[in-house]
CSV table of C-alpha atoms in Angstrom, one decimal:
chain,number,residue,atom,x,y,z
A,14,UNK,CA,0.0,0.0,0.0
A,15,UNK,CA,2.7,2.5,0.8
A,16,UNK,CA,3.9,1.9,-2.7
A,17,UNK,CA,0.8,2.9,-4.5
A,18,UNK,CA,0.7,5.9,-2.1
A,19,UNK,CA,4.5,6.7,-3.3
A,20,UNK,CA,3.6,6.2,-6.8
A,21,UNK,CA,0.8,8.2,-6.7
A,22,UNK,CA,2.2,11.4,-4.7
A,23,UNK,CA,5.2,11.1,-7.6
A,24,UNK,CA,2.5,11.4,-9.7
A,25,UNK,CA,0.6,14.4,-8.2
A,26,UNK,CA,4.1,15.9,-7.7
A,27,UNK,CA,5.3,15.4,-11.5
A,28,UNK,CA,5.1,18.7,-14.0
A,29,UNK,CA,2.9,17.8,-15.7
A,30,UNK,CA,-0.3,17.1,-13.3
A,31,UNK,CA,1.2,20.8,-12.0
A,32,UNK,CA,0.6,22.4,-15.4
A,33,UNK,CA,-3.1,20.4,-15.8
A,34,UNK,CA,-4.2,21.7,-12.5
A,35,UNK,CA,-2.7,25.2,-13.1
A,36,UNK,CA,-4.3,25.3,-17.0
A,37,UNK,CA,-8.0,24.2,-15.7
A,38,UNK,CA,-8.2,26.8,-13.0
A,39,UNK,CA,-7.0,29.4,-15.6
A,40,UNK,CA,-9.0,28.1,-17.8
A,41,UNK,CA,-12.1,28.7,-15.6
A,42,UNK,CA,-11.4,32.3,-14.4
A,43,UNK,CA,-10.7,32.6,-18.1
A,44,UNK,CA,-14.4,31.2,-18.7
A,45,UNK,CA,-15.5,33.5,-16.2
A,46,UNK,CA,-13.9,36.7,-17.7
A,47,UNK,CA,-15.3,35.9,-21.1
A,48,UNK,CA,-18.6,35.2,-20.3
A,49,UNK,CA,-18.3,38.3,-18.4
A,50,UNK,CA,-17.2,39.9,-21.2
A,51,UNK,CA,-20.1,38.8,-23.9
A,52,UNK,CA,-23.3,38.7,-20.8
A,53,UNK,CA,-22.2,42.3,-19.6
A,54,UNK,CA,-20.6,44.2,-22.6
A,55,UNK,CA,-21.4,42.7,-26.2
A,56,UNK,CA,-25.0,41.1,-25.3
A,57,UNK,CA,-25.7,44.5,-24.5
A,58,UNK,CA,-24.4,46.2,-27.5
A,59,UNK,CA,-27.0,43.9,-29.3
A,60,UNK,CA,-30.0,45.2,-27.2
A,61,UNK,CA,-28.9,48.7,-27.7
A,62,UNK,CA,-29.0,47.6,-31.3
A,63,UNK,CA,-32.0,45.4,-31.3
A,64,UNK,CA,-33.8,46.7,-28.5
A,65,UNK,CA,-34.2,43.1,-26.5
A,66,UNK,CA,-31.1,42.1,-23.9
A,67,UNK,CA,-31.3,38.5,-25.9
A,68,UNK,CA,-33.4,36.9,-28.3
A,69,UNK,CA,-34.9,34.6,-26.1
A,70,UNK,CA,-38.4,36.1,-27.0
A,71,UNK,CA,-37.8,35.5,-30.9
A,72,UNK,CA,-40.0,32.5,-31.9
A,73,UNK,CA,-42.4,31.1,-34.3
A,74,UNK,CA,-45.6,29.5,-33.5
A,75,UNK,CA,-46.0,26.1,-35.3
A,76,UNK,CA,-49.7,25.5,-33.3
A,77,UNK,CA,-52.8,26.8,-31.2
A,78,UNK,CA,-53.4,24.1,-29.5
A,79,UNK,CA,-53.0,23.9,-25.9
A,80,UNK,CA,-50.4,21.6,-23.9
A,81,UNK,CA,-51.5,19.8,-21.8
A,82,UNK,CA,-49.6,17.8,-19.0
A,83,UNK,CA,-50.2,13.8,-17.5
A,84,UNK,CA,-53.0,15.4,-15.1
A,85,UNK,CA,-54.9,17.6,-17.9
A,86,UNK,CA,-54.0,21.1,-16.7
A,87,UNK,CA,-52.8,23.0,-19.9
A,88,UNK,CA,-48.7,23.9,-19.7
A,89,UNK,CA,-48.9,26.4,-22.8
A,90,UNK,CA,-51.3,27.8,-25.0
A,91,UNK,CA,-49.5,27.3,-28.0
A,92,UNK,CA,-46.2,25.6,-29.4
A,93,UNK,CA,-43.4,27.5,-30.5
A,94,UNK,CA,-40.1,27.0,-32.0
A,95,UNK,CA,-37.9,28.7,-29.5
A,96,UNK,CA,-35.4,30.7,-32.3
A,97,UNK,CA,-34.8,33.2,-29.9
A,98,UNK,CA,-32.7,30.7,-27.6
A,99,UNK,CA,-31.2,29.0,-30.5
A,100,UNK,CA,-29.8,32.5,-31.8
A,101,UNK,CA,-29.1,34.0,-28.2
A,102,UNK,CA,-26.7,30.7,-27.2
A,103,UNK,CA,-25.2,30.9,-31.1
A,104,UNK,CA,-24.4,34.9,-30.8
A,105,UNK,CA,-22.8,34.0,-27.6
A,106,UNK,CA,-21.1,31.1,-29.3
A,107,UNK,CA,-19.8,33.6,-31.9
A,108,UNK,CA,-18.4,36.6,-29.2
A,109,UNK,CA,-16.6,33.9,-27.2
A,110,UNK,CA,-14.7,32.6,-30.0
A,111,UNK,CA,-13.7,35.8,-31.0
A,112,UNK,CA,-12.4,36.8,-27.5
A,113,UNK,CA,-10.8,33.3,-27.5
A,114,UNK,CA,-9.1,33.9,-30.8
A,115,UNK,CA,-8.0,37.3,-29.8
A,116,UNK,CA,-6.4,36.1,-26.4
A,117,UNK,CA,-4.4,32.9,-28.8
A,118,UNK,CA,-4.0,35.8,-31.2
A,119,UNK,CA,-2.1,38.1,-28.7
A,120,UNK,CA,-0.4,35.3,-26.7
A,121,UNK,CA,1.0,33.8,-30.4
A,122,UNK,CA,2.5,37.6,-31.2
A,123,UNK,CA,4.0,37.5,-27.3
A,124,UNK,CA,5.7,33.8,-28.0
A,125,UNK,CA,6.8,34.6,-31.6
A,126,UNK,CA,8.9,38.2,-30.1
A,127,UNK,CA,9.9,35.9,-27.1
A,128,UNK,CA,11.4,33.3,-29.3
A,129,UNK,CA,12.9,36.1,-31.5
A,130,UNK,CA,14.7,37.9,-28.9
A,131,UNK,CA,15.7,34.1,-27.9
A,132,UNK,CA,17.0,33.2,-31.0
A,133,UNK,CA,18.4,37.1,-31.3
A,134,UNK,CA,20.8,35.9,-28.0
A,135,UNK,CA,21.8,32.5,-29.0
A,136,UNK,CA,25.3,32.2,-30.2
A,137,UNK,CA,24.9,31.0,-34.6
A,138,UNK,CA,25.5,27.4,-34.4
A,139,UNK,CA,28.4,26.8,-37.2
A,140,UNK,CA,27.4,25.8,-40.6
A,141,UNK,CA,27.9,22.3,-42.3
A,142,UNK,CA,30.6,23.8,-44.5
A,143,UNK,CA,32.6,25.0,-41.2
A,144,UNK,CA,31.9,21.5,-39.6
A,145,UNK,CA,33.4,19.8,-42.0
A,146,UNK,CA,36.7,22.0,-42.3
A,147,UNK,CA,37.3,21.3,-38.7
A,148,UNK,CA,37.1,17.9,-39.0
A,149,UNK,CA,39.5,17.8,-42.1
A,150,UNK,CA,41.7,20.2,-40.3
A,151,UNK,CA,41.8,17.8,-37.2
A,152,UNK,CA,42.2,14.6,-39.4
A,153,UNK,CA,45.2,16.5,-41.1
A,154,UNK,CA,46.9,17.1,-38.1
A,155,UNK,CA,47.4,13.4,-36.8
């Protein structure tokens, strides 16, 4: 038993079950900051434009009859087809992919200039051409 508790503590201590747990609880304060973002900012950039905070109230009714439930008291009056969800979820969709891309976006330029000034620093590695001299140089010497 005191092996699979070793084992597993080398496990939870190894980098990369670090980096999971560190990437999901970014990833949810992430979540929270884009949903922030689209609920509180864009979504209401659409009512100002549309009039409505969502769309939820967009829909289309298919029939005037009355639903009833098992014990015969009447749920709705009509059926509808509930666009207005469909399209509030899918314009929500839409705003947090573009946040998302513009975060990968941003973080791509940082890690391209990173790696640039990285590469800038790093000493040229010597070219075929000069590899081979030295080794016919050192060959000619013995």
């Amino acid at each position: 038993m005191t092996r699979w508790i070793r084992e597993f503590r080398d496990f939870i201590s190894g980098g990369n079950m670090v980096e999971l747990a560190v990437a999901v609880i970014l990833g949810a304060a992430i979540g929270r900051v884009i949903t922030a973002f689209t609920d509180g900012i864009m979504m209401n950039l659409v009512a100002a434009i549309v009039g409505e905070p969502n769309f939820d109230e967009v829909r289309w009714k298919i029939s005037d009859r009355a639903r009833r439930d098992a014990s015969g008291e009447v749920v709705a009056d009509a059926t509808y087809l509930e666009l207005g969800r469909f399209l509030t979820a899918f314009t929500s969709l839409v705003l947090t992919g573009l946040v998302l891309f513009a975060v990968v976006k941003s973080y791509n330029r940082f890690r391209r200039r990173a790696d640039a000034d990285d590469a800038a620093d790093a000493p040229a590695a010597p070219t075929e051409v000069e590899l081979l001299t030295e080794i016919r140089d050192a060959l000619t010497r013995r």
